[in-house]
PDB file of C-alpha atoms in Angstrom:
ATOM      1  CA  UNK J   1     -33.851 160.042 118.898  1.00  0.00           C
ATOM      2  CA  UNK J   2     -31.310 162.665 118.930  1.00  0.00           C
ATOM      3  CA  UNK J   3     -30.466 165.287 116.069  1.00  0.00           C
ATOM      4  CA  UNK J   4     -27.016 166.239 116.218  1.00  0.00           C
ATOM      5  CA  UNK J   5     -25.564 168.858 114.522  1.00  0.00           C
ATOM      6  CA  UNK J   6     -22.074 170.211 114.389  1.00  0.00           C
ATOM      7  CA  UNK J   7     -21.188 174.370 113.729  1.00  0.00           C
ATOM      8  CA  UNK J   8     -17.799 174.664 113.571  1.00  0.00           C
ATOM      9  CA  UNK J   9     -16.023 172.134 113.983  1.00  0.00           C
ATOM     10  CA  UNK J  10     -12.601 171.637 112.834  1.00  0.00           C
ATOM     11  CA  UNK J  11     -11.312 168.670 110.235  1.00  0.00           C
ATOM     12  CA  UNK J  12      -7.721 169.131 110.557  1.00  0.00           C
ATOM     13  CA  UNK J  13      -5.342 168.579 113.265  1.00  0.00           C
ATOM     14  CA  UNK J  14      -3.504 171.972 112.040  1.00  0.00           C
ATOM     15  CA  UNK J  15      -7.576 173.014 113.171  1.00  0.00           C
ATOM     16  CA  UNK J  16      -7.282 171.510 116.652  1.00  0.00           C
ATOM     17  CA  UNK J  17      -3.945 172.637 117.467  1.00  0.00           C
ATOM     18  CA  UNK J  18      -4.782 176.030 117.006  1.00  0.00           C
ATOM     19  CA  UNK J  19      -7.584 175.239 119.735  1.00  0.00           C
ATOM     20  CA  UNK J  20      -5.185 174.300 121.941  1.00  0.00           C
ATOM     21  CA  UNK J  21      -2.828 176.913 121.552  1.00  0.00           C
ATOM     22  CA  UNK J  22      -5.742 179.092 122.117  1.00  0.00           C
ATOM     23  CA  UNK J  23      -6.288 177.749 125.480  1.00  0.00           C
ATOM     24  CA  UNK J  24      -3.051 177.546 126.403  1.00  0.00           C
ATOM     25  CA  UNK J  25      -2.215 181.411 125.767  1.00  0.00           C
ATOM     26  CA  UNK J  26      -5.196 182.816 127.209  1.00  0.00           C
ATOM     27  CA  UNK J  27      -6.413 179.822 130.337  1.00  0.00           C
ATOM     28  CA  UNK J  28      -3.000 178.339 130.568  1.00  0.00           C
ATOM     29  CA  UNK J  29      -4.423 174.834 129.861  1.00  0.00           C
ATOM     30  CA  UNK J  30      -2.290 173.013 127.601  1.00  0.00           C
ATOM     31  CA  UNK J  31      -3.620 170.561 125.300  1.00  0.00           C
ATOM     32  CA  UNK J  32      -7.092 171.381 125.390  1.00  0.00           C
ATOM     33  CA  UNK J  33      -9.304 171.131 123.127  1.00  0.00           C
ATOM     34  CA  UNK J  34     -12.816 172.821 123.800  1.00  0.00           C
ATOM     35  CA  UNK J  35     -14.606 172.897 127.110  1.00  0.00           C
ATOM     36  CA  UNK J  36     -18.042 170.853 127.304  1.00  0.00           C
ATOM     37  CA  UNK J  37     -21.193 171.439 129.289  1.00  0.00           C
ATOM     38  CA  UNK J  38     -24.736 171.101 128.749  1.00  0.00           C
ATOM     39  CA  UNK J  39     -28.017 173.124 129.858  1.00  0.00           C
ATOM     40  CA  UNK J  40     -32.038 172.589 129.637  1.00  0.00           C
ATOM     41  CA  UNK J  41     -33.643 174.857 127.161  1.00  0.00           C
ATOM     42  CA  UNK J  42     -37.387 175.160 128.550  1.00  0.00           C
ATOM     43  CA  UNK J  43     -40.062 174.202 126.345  1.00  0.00           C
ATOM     44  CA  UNK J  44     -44.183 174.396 126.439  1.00  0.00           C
ATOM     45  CA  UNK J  45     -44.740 170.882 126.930  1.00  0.00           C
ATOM     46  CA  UNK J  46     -45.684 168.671 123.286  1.00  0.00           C
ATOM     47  CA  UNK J  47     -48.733 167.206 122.722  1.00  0.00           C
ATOM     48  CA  UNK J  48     -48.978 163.499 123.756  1.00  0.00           C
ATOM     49  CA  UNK J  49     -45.396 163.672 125.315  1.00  0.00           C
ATOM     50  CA  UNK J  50     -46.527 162.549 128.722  1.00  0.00           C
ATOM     51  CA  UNK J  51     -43.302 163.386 130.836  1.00  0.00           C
ATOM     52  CA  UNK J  52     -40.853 162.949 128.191  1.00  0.00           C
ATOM     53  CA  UNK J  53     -40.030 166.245 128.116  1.00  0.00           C
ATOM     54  CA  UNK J  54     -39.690 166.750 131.878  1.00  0.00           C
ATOM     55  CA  UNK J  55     -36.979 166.896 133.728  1.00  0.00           C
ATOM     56  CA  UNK J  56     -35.657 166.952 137.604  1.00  0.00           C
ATOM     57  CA  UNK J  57     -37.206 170.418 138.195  1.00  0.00           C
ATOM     58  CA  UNK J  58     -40.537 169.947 137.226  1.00  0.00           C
ATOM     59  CA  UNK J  59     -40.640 171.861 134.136  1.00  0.00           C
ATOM     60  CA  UNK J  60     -40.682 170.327 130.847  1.00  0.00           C
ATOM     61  CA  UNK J  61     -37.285 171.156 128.436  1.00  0.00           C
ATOM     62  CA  UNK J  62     -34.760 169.641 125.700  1.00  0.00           C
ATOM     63  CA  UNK J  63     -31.338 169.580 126.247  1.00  0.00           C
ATOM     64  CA  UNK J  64     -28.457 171.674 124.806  1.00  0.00           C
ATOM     65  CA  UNK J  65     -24.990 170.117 124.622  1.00  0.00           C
ATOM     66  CA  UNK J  66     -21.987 172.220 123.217  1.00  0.00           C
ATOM     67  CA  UNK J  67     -18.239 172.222 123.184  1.00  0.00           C
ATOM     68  CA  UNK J  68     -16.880 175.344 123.383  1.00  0.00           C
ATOM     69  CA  UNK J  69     -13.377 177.175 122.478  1.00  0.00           C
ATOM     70  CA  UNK J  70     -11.082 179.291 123.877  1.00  0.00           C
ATOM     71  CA  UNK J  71     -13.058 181.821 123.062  1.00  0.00           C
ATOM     72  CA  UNK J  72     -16.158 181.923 123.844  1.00  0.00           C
ATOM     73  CA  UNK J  73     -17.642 179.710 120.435  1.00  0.00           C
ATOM     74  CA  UNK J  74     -19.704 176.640 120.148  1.00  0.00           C
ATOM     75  CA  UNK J  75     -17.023 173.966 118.284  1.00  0.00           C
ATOM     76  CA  UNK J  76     -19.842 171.528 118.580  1.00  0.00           C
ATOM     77  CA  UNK J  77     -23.360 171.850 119.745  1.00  0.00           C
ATOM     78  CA  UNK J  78     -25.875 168.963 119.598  1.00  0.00           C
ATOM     79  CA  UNK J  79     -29.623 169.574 120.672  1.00  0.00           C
ATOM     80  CA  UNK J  80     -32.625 167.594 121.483  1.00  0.00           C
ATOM     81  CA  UNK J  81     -32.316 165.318 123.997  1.00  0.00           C
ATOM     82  CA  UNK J  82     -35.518 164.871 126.088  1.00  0.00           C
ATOM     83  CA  UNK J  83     -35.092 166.548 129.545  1.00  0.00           C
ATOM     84  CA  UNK J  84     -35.065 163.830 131.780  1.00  0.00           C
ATOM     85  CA  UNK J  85     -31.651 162.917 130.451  1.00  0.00           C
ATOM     86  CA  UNK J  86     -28.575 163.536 132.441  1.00  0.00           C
ATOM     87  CA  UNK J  87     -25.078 165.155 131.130  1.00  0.00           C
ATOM     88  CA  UNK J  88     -23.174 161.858 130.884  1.00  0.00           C
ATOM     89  CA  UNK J  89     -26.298 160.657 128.809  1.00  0.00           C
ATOM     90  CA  UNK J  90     -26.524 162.931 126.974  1.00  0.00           C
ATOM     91  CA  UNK J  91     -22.936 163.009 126.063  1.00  0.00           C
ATOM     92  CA  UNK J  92     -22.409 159.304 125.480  1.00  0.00           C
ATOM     93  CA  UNK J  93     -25.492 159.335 122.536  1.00  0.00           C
ATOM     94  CA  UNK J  94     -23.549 162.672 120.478  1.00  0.00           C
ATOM     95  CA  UNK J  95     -22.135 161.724 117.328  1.00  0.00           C
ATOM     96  CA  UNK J  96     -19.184 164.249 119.094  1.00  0.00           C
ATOM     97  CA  UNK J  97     -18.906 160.866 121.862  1.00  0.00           C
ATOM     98  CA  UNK J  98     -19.079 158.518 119.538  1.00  0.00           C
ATOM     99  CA  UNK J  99     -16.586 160.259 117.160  1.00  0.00           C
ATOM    100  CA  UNK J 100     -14.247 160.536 120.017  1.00  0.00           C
ATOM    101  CA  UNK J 101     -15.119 156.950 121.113  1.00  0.00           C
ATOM    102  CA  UNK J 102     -13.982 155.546 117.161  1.00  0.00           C
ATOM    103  CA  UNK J 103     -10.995 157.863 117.438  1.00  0.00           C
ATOM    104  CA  UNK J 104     -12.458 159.817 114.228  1.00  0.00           C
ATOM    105  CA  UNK J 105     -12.230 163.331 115.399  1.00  0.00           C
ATOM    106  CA  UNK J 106      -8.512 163.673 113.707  1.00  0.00           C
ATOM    107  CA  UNK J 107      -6.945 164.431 117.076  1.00  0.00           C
ATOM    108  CA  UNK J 108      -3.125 165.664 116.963  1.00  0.00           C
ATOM    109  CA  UNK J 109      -1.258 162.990 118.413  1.00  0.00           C
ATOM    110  CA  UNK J 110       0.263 163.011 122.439  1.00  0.00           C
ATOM    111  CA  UNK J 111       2.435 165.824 122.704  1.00  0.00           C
ATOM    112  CA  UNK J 112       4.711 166.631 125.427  1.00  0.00           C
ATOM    113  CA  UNK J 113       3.421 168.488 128.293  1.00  0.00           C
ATOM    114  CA  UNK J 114       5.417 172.326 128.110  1.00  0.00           C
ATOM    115  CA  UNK J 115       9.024 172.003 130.374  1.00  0.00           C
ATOM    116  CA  UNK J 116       8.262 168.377 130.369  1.00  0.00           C
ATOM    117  CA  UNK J 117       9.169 164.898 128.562  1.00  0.00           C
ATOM    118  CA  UNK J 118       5.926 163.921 129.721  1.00  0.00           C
ATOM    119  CA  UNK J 119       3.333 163.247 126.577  1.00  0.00           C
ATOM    120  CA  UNK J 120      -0.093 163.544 126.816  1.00  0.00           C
ATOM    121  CA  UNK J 121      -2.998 163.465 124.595  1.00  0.00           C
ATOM    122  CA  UNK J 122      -5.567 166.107 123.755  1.00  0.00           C
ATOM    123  CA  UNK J 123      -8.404 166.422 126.057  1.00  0.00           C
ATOM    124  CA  UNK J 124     -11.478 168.178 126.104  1.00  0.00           C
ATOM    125  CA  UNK J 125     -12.713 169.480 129.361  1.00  0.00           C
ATOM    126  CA  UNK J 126     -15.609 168.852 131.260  1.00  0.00           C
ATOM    127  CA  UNK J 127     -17.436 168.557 134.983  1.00  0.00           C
ATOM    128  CA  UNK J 128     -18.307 165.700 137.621  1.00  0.00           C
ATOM    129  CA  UNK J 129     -21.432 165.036 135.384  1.00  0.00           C
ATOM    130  CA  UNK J 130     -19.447 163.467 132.688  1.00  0.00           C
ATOM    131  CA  UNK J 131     -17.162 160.353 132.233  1.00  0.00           C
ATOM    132  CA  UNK J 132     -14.025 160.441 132.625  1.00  0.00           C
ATOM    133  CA  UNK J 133     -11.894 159.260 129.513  1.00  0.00           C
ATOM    134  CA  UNK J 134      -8.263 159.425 127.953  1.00  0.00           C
ATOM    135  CA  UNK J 135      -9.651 162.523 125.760  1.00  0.00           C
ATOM    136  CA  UNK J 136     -11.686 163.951 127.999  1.00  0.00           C
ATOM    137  CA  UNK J 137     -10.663 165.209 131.552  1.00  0.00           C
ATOM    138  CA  UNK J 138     -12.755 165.782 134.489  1.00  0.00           C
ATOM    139  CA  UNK J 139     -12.507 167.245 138.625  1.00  0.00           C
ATOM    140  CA  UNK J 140     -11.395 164.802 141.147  1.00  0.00           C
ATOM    141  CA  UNK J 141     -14.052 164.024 143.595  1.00  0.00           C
ATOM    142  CA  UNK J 142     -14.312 167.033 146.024  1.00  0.00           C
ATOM    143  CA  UNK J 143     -14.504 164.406 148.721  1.00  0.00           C
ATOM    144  CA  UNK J 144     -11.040 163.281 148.856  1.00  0.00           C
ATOM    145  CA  UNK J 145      -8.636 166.372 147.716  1.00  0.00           C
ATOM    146  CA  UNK J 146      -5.026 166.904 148.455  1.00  0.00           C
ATOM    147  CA  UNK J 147      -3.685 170.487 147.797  1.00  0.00           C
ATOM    148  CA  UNK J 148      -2.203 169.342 144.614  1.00  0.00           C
ATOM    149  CA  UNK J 149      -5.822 167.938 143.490  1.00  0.00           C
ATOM    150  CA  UNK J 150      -7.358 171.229 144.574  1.00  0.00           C
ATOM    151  CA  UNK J 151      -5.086 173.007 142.247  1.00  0.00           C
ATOM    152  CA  UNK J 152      -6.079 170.727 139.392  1.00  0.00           C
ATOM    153  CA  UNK J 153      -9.369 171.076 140.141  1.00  0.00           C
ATOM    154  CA  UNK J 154      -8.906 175.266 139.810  1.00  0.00           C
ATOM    155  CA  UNK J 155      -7.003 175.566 136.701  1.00  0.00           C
ATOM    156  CA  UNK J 156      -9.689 172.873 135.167  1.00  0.00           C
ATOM    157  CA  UNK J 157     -12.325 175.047 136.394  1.00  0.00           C
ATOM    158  CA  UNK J 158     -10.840 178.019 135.180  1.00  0.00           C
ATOM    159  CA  UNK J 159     -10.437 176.481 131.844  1.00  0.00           C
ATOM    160  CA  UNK J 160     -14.023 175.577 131.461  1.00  0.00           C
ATOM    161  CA  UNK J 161     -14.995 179.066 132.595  1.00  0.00           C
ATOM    162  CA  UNK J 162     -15.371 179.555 128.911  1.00  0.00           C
ATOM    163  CA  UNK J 163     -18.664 177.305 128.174  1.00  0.00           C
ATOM    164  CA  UNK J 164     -20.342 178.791 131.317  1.00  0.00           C
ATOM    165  CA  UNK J 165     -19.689 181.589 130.142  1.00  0.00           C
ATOM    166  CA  UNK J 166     -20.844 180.750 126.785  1.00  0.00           C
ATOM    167  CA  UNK J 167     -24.686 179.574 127.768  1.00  0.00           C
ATOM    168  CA  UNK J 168     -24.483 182.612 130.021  1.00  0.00           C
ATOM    169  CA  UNK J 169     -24.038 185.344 127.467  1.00  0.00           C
ATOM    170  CA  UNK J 170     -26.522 182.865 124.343  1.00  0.00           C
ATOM    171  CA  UNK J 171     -29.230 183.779 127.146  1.00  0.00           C
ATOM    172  CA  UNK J 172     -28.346 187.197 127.952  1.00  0.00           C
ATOM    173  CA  UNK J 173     -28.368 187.916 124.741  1.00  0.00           C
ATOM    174  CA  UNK J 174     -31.312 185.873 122.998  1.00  0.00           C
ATOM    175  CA  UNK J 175     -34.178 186.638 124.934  1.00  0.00           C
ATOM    176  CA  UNK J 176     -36.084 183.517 124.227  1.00  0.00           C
ATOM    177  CA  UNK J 177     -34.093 181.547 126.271  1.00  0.00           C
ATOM    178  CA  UNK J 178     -35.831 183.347 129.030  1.00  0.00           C
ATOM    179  CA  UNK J 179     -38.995 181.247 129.224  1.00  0.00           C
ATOM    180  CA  UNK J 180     -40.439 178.283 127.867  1.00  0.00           C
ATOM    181  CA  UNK J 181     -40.124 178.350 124.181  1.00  0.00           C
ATOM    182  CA  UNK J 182     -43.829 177.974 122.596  1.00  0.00           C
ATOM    183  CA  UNK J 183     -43.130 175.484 119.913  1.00  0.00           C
ATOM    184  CA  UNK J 184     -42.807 171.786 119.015  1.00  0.00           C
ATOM    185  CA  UNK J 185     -39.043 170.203 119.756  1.00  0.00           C
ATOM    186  CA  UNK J 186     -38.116 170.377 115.933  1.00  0.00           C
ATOM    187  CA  UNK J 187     -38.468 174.040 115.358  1.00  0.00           C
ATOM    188  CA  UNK J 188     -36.986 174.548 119.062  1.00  0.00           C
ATOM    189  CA  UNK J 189     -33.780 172.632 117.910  1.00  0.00           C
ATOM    190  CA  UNK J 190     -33.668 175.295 114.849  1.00  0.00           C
ATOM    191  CA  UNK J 191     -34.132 178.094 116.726  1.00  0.00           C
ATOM    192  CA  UNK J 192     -31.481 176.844 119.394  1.00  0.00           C
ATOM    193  CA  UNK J 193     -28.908 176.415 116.468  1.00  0.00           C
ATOM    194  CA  UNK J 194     -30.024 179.743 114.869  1.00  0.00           C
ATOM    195  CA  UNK J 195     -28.850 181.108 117.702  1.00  0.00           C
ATOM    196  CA  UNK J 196     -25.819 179.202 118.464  1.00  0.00           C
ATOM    197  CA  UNK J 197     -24.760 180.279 114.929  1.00  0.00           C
ATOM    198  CA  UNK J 198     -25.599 183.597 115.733  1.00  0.00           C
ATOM    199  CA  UNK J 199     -23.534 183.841 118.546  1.00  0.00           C
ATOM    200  CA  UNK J 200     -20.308 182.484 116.918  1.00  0.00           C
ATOM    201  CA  UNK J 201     -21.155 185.358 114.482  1.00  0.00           C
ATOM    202  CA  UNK J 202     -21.811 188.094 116.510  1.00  0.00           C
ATOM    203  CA  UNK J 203     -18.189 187.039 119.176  1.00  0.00           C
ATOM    204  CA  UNK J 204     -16.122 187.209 115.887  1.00  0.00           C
ATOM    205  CA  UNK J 205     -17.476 190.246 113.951  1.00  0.00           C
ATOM    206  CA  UNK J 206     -18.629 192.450 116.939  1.00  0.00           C
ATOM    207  CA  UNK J 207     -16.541 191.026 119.969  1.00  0.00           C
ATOM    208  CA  UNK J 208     -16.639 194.755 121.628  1.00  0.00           C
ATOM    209  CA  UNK J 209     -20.516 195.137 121.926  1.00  0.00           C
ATOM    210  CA  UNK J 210     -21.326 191.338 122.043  1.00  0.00           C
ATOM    211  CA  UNK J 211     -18.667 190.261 124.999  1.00  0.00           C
ATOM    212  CA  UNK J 212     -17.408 194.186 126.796  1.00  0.00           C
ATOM    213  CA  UNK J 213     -15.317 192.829 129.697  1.00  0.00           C
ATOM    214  CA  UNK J 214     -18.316 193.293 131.972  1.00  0.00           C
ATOM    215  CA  UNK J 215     -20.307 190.384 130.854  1.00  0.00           C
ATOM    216  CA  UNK J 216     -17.956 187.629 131.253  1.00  0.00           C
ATOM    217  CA  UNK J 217     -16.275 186.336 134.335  1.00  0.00           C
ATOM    218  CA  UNK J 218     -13.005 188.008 135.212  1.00  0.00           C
ATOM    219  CA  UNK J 219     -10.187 187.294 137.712  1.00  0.00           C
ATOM    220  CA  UNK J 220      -7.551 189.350 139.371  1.00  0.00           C
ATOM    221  CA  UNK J 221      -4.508 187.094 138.959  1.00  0.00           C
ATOM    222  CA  UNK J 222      -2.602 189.197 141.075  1.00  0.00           C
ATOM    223  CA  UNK J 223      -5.025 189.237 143.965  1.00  0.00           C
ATOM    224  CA  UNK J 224      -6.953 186.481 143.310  1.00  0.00           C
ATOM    225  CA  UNK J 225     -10.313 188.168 143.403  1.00  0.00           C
ATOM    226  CA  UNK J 226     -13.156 187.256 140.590  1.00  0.00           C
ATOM    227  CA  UNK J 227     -15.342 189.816 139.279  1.00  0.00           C
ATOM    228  CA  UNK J 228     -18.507 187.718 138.218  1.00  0.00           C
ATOM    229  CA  UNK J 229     -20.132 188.495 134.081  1.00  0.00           C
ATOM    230  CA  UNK J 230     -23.088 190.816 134.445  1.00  0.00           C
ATOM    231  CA  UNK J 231     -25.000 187.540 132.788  1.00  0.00           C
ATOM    232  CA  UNK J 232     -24.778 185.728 136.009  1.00  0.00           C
ATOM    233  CA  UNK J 233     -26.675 189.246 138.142  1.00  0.00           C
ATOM    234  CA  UNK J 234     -29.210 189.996 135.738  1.00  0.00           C
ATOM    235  CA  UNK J 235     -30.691 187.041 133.155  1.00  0.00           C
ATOM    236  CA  UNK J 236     -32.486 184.068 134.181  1.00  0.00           C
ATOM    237  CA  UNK J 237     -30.542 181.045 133.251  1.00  0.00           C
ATOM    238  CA  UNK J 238     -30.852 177.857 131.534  1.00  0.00           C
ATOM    239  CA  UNK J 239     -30.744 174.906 134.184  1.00  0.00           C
ATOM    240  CA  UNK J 240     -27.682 172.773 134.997  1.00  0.00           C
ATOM    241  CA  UNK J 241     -28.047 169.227 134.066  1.00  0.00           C
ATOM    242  CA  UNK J 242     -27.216 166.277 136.925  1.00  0.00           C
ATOM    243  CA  UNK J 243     -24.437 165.147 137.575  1.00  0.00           C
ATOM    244  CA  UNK J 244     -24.110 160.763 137.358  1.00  0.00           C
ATOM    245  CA  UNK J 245     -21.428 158.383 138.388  1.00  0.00           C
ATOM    246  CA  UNK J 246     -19.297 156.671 135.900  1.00  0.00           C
ATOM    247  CA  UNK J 247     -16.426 153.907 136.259  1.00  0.00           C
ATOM    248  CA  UNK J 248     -13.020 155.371 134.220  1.00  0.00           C
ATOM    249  CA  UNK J 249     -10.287 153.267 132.871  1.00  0.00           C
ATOM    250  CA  UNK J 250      -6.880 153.094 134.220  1.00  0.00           C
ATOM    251  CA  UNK J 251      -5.496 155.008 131.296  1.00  0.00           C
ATOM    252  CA  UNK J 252      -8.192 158.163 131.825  1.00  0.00           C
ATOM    253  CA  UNK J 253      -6.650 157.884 135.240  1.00  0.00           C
ATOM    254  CA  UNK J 254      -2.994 158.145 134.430  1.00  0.00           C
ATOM    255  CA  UNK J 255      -3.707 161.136 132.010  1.00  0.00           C
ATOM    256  CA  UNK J 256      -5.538 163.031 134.816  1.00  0.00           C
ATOM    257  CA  UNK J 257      -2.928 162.633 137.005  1.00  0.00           C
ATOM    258  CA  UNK J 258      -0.009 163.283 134.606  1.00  0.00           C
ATOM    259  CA  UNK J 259      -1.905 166.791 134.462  1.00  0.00           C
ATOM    260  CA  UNK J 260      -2.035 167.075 137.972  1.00  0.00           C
ATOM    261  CA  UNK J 261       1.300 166.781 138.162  1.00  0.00           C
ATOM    262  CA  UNK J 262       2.287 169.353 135.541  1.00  0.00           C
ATOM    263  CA  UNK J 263      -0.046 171.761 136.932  1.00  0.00           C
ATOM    264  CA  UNK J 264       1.767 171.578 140.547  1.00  0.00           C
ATOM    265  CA  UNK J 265       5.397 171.676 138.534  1.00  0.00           C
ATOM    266  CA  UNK J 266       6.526 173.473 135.840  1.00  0.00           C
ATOM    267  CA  UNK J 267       3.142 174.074 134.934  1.00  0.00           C
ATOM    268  CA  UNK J 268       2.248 175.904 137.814  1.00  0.00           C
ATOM    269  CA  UNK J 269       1.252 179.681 137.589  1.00  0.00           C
ATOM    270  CA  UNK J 270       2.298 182.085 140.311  1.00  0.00           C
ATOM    271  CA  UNK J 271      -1.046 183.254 141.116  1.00  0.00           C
ATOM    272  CA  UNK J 272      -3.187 179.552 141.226  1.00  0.00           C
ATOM    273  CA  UNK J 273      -2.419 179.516 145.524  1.00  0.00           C
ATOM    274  CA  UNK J 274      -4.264 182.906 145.611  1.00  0.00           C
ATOM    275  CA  UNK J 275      -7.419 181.790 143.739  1.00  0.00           C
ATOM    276  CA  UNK J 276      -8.064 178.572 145.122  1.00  0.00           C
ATOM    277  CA  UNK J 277     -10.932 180.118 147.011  1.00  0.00           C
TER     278      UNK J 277
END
């Protein structure tokens, strides 16, 4: 059974539209909403769980699953999955999905695409793990890219640099993320929040000492060269989840590609060529 649990998640669409302007200022990503992901958090392994708990490394964990903001805050987490679930599971059994799903998260409605008359609807951002979905965009399939899917692909990656990021710095920081947490699931999925709430705490009261420049992924637009967070040299980190198939509608299609589009048009930033690698 999972527990979800939302921290700050907005009610208004005034709320989500200051997300998205948020994303589109500072990752150039209009229309965004929050970038999802979701890691293992390891665990001593319960009593009488048999393999439950353990997932496609061999250790045993729960699973944390978070949406995150422009900058650098859980909008939704939801924890407590067993570890032998997969993203795209994971994500399909959050009240956040099924909210989404029932079209009761308050979304702003379509809005035109900047220098375009093209609408398109809000989307959250994710990776290949997850489904692709009218509100929720993913990469194309690496195996079949065009240039102008390649550039897609980069300034959605770059986008959802911020919930990388995110788990990256909650482990850095929190030093129990470290190693398996000696506990029973419930009080791991407190301590997990705790900290989650914690961190959205410490980025907006004491940004300078809790995110310096150093610890977070940078890029050189004018070069193109990336300058990795000091979280990614130095801290063990919580395990990727793996990635699964899923078949998308037409519609998620369209909205993908209308994106593409933009992003290779009058969205396109001067420096995008330069990065691609």
């Amino acid at each position: 059974m999972l527990v979800s649990f939302f921290v700050y998640v907005t009610k208004s669409q005034d709320g989500w539209e200051r997300v998205s302007q948020e994303f589109e200022e500072q990752w150039n990503f209009p229309n965004c909403l929050g970038s999802a992901d979701g890691k293992h958090v390891a665990i001593q392994k319960p009593p009488n769980s048999g393999s439950y708990y353990y997932n496609y490394k061999g250790y045993f964990s729960i699973v944390l699953m978070a949406v995150v903001d422009a900058n650098y805050k859980f909008l939704m987490v939801d924890v407590g999955a067993n570890g032998r679930v997969s993203d795209g599971g994971v994500m399909k059994n959050t009240l956040f999905w099924r909210k989404l799903s029932e079209n009761q998260l308050n979304l702003p409605d379509p809005r035109q695409l900047p220098g375009t008359s093209k609408k398109c609807p809000y989307v959250f951002l994710g990776d290949e793990a997850f489904q692709l979905h009218p509100n929720f965009m993913k990469p194309y399939n690496r195996a079949a890219l065009t240039n102008d899917k390649t550039i897609y692909n980069y300034r959605l990656s770059r986008a959802r640099r911020v919930v990388e990021n995110a788990f990256g710095i909650l482990t850095k920081r929190f030093k129990i993320f470290q190693k398996p947490i000696k506990f029973e699931p419930l009080k791991v999925r407190k301590i997990v929040m705790t900290c989650c709430h914690l961190h959205n705490y410490l980025c907006s009261k004491n940004r300078a000492n809790y995110l310096p420049p150093q610890n977070i992924d940078n890029e050189d637009v004018t070069t193109g060269a990336k300058e990795l967070g000091s979280w990614r040299q130095d801290t063990p980190q919580m395990l990727f989840l793996q990635k699964t198939k899923g078949n998308a509608t037409v519609l998620a299609k369209t909205v993908r590609d209308d994106f593409c589009e933009f992003f290779n048009t009058s969205g396109a930033v001067p420096w995008q060529n330069k990065c691609l690698n």
